[in-house]
mmCIF file of C-alpha atoms in Angstrom:
data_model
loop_
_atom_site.group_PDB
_atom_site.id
_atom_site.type_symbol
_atom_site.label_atom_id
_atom_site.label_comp_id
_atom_site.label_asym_id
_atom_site.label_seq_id
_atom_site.Cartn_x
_atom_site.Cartn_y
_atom_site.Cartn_z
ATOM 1 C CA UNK F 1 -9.066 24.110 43.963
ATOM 2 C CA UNK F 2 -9.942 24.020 40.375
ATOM 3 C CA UNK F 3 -7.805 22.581 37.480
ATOM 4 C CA UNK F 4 -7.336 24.045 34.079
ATOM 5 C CA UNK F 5 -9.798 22.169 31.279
ATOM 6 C CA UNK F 6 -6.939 20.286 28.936
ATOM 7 C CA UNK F 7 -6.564 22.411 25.483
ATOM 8 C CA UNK F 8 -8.410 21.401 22.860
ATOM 9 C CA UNK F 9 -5.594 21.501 20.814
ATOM 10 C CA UNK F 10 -1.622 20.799 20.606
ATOM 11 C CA UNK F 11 0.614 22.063 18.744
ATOM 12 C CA UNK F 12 2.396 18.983 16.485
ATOM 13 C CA UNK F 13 5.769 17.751 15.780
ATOM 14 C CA UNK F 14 7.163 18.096 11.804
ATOM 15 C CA UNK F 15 6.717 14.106 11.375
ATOM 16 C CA UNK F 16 3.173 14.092 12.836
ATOM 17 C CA UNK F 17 1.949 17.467 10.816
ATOM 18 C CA UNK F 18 3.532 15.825 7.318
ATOM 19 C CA UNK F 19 1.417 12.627 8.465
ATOM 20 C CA UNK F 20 -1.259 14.732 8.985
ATOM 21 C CA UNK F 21 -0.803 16.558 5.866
ATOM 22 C CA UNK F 22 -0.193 13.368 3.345
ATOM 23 C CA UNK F 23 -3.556 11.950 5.253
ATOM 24 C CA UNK F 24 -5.978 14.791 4.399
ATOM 25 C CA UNK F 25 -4.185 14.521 0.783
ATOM 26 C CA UNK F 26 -4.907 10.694 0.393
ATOM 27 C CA UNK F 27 -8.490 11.105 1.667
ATOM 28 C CA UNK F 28 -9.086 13.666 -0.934
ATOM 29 C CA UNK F 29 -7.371 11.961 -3.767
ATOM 30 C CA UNK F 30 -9.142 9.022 -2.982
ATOM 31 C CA UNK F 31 -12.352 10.889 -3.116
ATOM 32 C CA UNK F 32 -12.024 12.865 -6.327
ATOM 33 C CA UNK F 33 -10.060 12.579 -9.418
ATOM 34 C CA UNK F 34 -6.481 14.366 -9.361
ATOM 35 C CA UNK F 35 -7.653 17.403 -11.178
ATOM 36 C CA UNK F 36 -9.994 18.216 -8.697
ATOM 37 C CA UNK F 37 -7.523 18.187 -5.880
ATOM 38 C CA UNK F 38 -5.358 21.243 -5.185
ATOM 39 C CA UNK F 39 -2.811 22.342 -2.983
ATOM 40 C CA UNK F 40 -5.149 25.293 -1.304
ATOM 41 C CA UNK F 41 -7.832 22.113 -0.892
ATOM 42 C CA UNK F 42 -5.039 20.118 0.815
ATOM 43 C CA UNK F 43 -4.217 22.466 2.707
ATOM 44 C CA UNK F 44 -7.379 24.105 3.872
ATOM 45 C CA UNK F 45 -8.423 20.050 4.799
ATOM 46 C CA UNK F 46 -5.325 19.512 7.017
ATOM 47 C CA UNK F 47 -5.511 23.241 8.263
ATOM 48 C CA UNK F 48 -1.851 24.298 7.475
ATOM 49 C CA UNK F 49 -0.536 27.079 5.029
ATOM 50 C CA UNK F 50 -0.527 25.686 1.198
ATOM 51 C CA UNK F 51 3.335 26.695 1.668
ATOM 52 C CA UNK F 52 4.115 23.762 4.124
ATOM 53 C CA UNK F 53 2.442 20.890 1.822
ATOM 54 C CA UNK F 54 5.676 22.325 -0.830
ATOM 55 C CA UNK F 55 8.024 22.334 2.009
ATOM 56 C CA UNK F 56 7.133 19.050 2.907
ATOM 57 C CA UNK F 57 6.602 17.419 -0.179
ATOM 58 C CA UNK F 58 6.908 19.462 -3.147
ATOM 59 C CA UNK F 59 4.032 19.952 -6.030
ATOM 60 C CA UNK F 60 0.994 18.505 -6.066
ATOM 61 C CA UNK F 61 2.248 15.838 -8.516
ATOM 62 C CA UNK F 62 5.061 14.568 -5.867
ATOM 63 C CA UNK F 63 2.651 14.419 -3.275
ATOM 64 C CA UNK F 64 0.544 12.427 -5.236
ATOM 65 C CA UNK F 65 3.189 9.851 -6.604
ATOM 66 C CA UNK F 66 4.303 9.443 -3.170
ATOM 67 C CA UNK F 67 0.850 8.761 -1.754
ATOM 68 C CA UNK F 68 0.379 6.060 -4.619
ATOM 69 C CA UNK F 69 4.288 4.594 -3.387
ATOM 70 C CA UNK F 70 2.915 4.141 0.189
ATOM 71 C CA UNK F 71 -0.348 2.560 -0.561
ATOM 72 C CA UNK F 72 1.145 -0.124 -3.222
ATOM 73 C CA UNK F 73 4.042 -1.058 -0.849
ATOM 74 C CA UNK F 74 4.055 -3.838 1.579
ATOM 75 C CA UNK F 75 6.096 -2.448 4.496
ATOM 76 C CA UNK F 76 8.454 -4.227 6.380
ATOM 77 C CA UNK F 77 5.934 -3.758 9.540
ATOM 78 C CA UNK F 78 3.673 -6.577 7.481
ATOM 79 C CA UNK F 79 6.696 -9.324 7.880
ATOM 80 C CA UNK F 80 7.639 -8.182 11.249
ATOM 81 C CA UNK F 81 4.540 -9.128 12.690
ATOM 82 C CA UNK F 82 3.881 -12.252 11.294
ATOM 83 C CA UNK F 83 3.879 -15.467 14.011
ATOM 84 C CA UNK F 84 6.268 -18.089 13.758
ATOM 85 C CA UNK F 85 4.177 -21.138 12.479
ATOM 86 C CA UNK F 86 3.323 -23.457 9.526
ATOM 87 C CA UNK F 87 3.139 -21.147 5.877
ATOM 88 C CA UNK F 88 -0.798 -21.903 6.124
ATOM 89 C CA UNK F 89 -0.554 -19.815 9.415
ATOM 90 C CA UNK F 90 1.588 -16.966 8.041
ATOM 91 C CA UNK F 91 -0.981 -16.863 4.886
ATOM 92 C CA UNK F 92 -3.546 -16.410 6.948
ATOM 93 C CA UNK F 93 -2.210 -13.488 9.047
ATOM 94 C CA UNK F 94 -0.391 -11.743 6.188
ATOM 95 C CA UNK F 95 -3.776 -11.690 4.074
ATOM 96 C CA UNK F 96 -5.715 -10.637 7.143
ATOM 97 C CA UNK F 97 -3.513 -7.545 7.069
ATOM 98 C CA UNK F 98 -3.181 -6.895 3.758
ATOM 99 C CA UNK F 99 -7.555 -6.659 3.694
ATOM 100 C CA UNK F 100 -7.263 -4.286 7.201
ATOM 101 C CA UNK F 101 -4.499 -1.918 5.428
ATOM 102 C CA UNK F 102 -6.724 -2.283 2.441
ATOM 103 C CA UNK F 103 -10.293 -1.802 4.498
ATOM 104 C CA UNK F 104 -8.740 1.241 6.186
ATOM 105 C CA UNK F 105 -7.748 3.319 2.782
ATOM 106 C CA UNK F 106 -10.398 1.663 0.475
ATOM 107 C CA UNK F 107 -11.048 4.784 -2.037
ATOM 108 C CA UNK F 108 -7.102 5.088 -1.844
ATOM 109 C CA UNK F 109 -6.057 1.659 -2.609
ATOM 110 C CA UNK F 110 -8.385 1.408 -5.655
ATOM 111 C CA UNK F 111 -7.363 4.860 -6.873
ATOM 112 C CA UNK F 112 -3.973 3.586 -6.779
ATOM 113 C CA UNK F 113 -3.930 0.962 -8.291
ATOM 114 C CA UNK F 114 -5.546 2.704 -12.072
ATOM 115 C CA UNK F 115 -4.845 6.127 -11.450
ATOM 116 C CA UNK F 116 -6.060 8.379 -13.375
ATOM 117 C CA UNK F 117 -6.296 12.315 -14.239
ATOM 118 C CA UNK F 118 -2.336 12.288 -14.139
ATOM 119 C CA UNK F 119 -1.966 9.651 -17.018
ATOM 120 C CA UNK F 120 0.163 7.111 -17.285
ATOM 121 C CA UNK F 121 3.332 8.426 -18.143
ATOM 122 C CA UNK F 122 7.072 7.041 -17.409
ATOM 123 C CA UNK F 123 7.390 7.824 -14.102
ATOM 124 C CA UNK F 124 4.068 6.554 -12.959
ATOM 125 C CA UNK F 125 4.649 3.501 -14.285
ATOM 126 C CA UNK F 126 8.202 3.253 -12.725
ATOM 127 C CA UNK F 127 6.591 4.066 -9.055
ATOM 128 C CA UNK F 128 4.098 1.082 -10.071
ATOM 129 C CA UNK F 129 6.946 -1.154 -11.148
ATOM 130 C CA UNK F 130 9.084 -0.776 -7.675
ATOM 131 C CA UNK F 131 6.513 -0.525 -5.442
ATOM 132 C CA UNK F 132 5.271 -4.417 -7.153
ATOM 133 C CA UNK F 133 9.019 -5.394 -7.122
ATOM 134 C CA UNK F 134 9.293 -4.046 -3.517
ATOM 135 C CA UNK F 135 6.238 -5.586 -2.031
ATOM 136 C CA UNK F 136 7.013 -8.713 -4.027
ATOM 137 C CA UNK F 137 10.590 -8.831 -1.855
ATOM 138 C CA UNK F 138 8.536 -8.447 0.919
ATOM 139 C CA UNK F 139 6.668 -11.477 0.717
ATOM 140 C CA UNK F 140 9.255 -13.791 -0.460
ATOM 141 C CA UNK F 141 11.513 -12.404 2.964
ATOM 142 C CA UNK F 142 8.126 -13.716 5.021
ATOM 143 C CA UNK F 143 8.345 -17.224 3.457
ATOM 144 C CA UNK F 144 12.454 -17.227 3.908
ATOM 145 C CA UNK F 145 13.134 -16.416 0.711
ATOM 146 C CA UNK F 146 14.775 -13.545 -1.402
ATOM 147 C CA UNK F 147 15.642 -11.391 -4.584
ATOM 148 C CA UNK F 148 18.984 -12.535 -4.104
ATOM 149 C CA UNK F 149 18.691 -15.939 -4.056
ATOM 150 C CA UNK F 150 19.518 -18.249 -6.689
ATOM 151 C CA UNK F 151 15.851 -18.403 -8.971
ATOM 152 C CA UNK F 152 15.012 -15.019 -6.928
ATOM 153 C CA UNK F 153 14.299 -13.057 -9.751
ATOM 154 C CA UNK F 154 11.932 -15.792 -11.251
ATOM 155 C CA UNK F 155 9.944 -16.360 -7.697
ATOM 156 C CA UNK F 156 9.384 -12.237 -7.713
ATOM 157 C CA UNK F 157 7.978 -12.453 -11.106
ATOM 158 C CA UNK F 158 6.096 -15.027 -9.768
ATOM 159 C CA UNK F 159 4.874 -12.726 -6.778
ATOM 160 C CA UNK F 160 4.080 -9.946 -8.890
ATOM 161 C CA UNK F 161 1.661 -12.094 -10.852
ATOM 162 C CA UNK F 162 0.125 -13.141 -7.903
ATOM 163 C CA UNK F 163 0.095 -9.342 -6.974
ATOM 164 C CA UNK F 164 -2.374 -9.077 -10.248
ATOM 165 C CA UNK F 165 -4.856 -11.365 -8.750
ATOM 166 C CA UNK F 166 -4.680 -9.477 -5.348
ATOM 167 C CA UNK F 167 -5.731 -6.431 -7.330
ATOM 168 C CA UNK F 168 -8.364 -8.037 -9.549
ATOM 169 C CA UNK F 169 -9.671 -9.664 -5.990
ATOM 170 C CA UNK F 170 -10.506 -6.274 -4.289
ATOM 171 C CA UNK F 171 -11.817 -5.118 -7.672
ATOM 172 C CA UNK F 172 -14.319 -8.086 -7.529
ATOM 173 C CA UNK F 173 -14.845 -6.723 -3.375
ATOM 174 C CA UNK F 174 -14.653 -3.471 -2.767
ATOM 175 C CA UNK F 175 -16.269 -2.274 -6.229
ATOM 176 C CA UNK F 176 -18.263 -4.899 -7.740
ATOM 177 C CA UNK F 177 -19.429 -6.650 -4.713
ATOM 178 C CA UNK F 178 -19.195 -9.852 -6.635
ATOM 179 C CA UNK F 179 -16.878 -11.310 -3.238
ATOM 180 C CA UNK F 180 -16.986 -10.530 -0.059
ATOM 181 C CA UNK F 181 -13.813 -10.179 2.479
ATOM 182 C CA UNK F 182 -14.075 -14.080 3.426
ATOM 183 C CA UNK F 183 -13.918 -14.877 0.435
ATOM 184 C CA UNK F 184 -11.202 -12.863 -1.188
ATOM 185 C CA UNK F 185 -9.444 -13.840 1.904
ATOM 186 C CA UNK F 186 -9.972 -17.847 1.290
ATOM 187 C CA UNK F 187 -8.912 -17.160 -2.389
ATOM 188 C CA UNK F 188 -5.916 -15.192 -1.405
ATOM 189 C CA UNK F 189 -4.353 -16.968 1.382
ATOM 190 C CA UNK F 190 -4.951 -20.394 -0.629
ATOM 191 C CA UNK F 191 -3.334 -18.990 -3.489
ATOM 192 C CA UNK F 192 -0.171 -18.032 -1.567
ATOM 193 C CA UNK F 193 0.095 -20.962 0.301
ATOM 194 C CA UNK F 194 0.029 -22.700 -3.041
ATOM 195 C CA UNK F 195 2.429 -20.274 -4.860
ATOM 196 C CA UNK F 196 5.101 -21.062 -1.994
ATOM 197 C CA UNK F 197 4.238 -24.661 -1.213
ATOM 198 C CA UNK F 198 4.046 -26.337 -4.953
ATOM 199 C CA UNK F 199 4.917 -23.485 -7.353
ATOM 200 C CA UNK F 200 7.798 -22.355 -5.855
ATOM 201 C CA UNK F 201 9.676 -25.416 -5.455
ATOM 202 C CA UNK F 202 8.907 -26.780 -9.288
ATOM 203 C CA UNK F 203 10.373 -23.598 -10.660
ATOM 204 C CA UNK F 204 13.502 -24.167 -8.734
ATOM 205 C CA UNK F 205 13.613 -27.953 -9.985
ATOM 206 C CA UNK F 206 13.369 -27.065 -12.924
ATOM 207 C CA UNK F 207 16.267 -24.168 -13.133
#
């Protein structure tokens, strides 16, 4: 008795084809500037019909500010997973992922965070502002803090400062080569610790 050789292919759900689809769009993106991308490039790289990347996400430009959303956001996934512990222990885990998420869509992440080719225009630099802002929420909910709080809005400005340095660290990384992953991760996860332990707490004295 013989058995039938599995197919080499399957046919996928929506969710996992517009996964599939903003995937192939991010690798390109991150490989070119956005006036080299199009839609029939998109498409012929995730092997759908140009018509489904507008279905699923509109023009070129939506897919493209939503790609940019997703890679500047800290997702709730990044708090979920983090141990119960000391804050030196939840440092050290939530900079370990931030440099895997960051390792695994490098040319993304840096194209991201100074895009170009679409310019800076208003609503650019709104998607930049909330995705900060969001991310920023995100890490005061993993030290027990939030937005809401009294002094919330002054400990997310103080996040989204720190956020500056994150991005200036995998500059000095992934481009210049001046640090290497240990390092940014020492620098980062010492900086956080600090920002929470002593920072933190003297800007609430002092409101």
């Amino acid at each position: 008795m013989t058995t039938e050789p599995a197919p080499r292919w399957r046919r996928l759900e929506p969710d996992e084809r517009k996964e599939q689809i903003f995937a192939c769009a991010a690798r390109l993106f991150g490989d070119r500037p956005y006036s080299e991308v199009s839609t029939s490039d998109i498409a012929a790289e995730a092997g759908v019909a140009r018509g489904l990347i507008n279905h699923y996400f509109g023009t070129k430009r939506e897919l493209y500010l939503e790609i940019i959303r997703r890679a500047l956001t800290v997702p709730r996934l990044a708090v979920d997973i983090l141990p119960e512990g000391p804050l030196e222990l939840r440092a050290d885990v939530a900079i370990d992922w931030f440099l895997d998420m960051v390792t695994s869509q490098e040319k993304m992440w840096l194209a991201a965070i100074a895009p170009e080719g679409i310019g800076r225009d208003l609503e650019v630099e709104r998607i930049l502002e909330e995705a900060d802002r969001e991310s920023a929420d995100r890490v005061l909910e993993a030290v027990g803090l939030s937005r809401e709080s009294e002094h919330g809005q002054e400990l997310n400005a103080l996040v989204r400062a720190f956020g500056g340095m994150v991005k200036a660290a995998g500059r000095e990384w992934l481009v210049r080569g001046a640090l290497d992953r240990q390092q940014v991760h020492t620098l980062l996860s010492k900086s956080l610790v600090t920002l929470v332990g002593d920072v933190f707490p003297e800007i609430q004295r002092r409101g």
